Structures are given as structure tokens and as C-alpha cells.
Coordinates of C-alpha atoms in Angstrom, one line a residue:
X1 CA -38.4 57.0 13.8
X2 CA -38.1 54.4 11.0
X3 CA -41.1 53.3 9.1
X4 CA -41.0 49.8 7.8
X5 CA -42.8 48.8 4.7
X6 CA -43.4 45.4 3.2
X7 CA -41.2 46.2 0.2
X8 CA -38.0 46.7 2.1
X9 CA -37.6 43.1 3.2
X10 CA -34.5 41.2 1.9
X11 CA -34.4 37.5 1.6
X12 CA -31.2 35.9 2.9
X13 CA -29.9 32.6 1.5
X14 CA -28.7 30.9 -1.6
X15 CA -30.6 30.5 -4.8
X16 CA -31.2 27.1 -6.3
X17 CA -28.8 27.9 -9.1
X18 CA -26.0 28.7 -6.7
X19 CA -26.5 25.5 -4.8
X20 CA -26.5 23.4 -8.0
X21 CA -23.2 25.1 -9.2
X22 CA -21.6 24.1 -5.8
X23 CA -22.8 20.5 -6.1
X24 CA -21.5 20.3 -9.7
X25 CA -18.1 21.7 -8.7
X26 CA -17.8 19.3 -5.7
X27 CA -18.7 16.4 -8.0
X28 CA -16.0 17.3 -10.5
X29 CA -13.4 17.6 -7.7
X30 CA -14.4 14.2 -6.3
X31 CA -14.2 12.6 -9.8
X32 CA -10.7 13.9 -10.2
X33 CA -9.6 12.9 -6.7
X34 CA -10.7 9.2 -6.8
X35 CA -8.2 8.0 -9.3
X36 CA -5.4 9.9 -7.6
X37 CA -6.4 8.3 -4.2
X38 CA -6.4 4.9 -5.9
X39 CA -2.8 5.4 -7.2
X40 CA -1.6 6.6 -3.8
X41 CA -3.1 3.5 -2.1
X42 CA -1.5 1.2 -4.7
X43 CA 1.9 2.8 -4.0
X44 CA 1.3 2.4 -0.2
X45 CA 0.5 -1.3 -0.7
X46 CA 3.6 -1.8 -2.8
X47 CA 5.7 0.0 -0.2
X48 CA 4.5 -2.4 2.5
X49 CA 5.6 -5.3 0.4
X50 CA 9.0 -3.8 -0.4
X51 CA 9.6 -3.0 3.3
X52 CA 8.8 -6.6 4.2
X53 CA 11.3 -7.9 1.6
X54 CA 13.9 -5.4 2.8
X55 CA 13.5 -6.7 6.4
X56 CA 13.8 -10.3 5.1
X57 CA 17.0 -9.4 3.2
X58 CA 18.5 -7.6 6.2
X59 CA 18.0 -10.7 8.4
X60 CA 19.3 -13.0 5.6
X61 CA 22.5 -10.9 5.2
X62 CA 23.0 -10.9 9.0
X63 CA 22.5 -14.7 9.1
X64 CA 24.9 -15.4 6.3
X65 CA 27.5 -13.1 7.8
X66 CA 27.4 -15.1 11.0
X67 CA 27.6 -18.6 9.8
X68 CA 28.8 -20.6 6.8
X69 CA 27.2 -22.8 5.6
X70 CA 24.0 -20.9 6.0
X71 CA 21.4 -22.5 8.3
X72 CA 17.9 -21.5 7.0
X73 CA 15.4 -20.8 9.7
X74 CA 11.8 -19.7 9.5
X75 CA 10.9 -16.1 9.4
X76 CA 9.4 -16.4 12.9
X77 CA 12.9 -17.5 14.1
X78 CA 14.2 -14.2 12.9
X79 CA 11.5 -12.3 14.7
X80 CA 9.6 -11.4 11.5
X81 CA 5.9 -11.6 12.1
X82 CA 3.9 -11.8 9.0
X83 CA 0.6 -12.8 10.6
X84 CA -0.6 -9.2 10.8
X85 CA 0.2 -8.3 7.2
X86 CA -2.8 -6.9 5.5
X87 CA -1.8 -7.1 1.9
X88 CA 1.1 -9.5 1.5
X89 CA 1.6 -13.3 2.2
X90 CA 5.1 -14.6 2.5
X91 CA 5.7 -17.6 0.4
X92 CA 7.1 -19.8 1.8
X93 CA 7.4 -19.0 5.5
X94 CA 9.9 -21.9 6.0
X95 CA 12.1 -21.0 3.1
X96 CA 14.9 -22.8 1.4
X97 CA 17.6 -21.5 -0.8
X98 CA 21.2 -21.7 -1.8
X99 CA 24.2 -19.8 -0.7
X100 CA 24.3 -17.8 -3.9
X101 CA 21.2 -16.2 -5.3
X102 CA 18.6 -16.7 -2.6
X103 CA 15.3 -15.1 -3.7
X104 CA 12.4 -14.4 -1.4
X105 CA 8.9 -14.0 -2.8
X106 CA 5.7 -12.5 -1.4
X107 CA 2.3 -12.7 -3.1
X108 CA -0.6 -10.3 -2.9
X109 CA -3.3 -11.8 -0.6
X110 CA -6.4 -13.3 -2.1
X111 CA -9.5 -11.2 -2.0
X112 CA -7.6 -7.9 -1.9
X113 CA -6.9 -5.3 -4.5
X114 CA -3.4 -6.7 -5.0
X115 CA -4.3 -10.3 -5.5
X116 CA -1.9 -12.1 -7.8
X117 CA 0.8 -9.4 -7.7
X118 CA 4.2 -11.0 -6.8
X119 CA 7.1 -9.1 -5.4
X120 CA 10.5 -10.8 -5.1
X121 CA 14.0 -9.7 -3.9
X122 CA 17.3 -11.3 -4.6
X123 CA 19.1 -11.1 -1.3
X124 CA 22.5 -11.1 -2.8
X125 CA 22.0 -8.1 -5.1
X126 CA 19.0 -6.4 -3.4
X127 CA 17.2 -6.3 -6.8
X128 CA 13.4 -6.1 -6.6
X129 CA 11.2 -7.7 -9.2
X130 CA 7.4 -7.2 -9.6
X131 CA 5.1 -9.5 -11.5
X132 CA 1.5 -8.5 -12.3
X133 CA -1.3 -11.0 -13.3

């Protein structure tokens, strides 16, 4: 038979010091993760813009291969829908250009994190340029 006394009780749980250490460690990890997350998001936004420009260049090259002189159409005529773009505005939608050296430009949408950033592609060379405010 076991005899229980008041002195044998153990308390289960964490001390206040242990909890404070955990909170501090989590805070340090969060402080380190936020800038990394921000850079990843910036790269994702730039990738969306470059993908859009790549699509425009592909359609441009297909159009120029089929007909000379080039008949410029709107992006909608090529099946490129920019209405659902979250970050980038195509400027202009009804574009004009010349046979040699046509450049398409997209601008970061107003009120977003990329406002004022301009990406452009030279459709003849495939060269991307980036301009920051």
C-alpha cells in the first residue's frame, strides 16, 4: 500500500522564464523571415511582368513571321487578356511600333508595391529592361 503525502506532488507545466524564452526566439525568427518574404514577393511580382512580356514577344514574333508589313493589332486580338493582371498594366493596349526595334512596356499598377516600376522588352532582341522610380 502506498502512502501519499503532501510533499510528493509534482507540478507539471512550463515556468514563466521558459515561456518568455520561447516568445523571444519566435520573435527573432519572425524578424528575420519578414525581409526574406518581402524579397521573394518582389521576385514573384517581377516574374509575372516578365512572363507577360515574354507572351507579348512570342505573339509579336508569330505575327511578324506571318505577314510583312506587320499589321499591329491589340493584345486582345492576340488572345492576351491583361484585365486580370494584379500587378502590371500594359501600356499601351493598342500598341504601335516599327518593323525593327518594337519595344513593349508594362508599368507597375498604381496603389501597389510595384507602383512606378517599368519593365520593357525589345521584341527583336528579347532584351528586358527595368526602370525603378
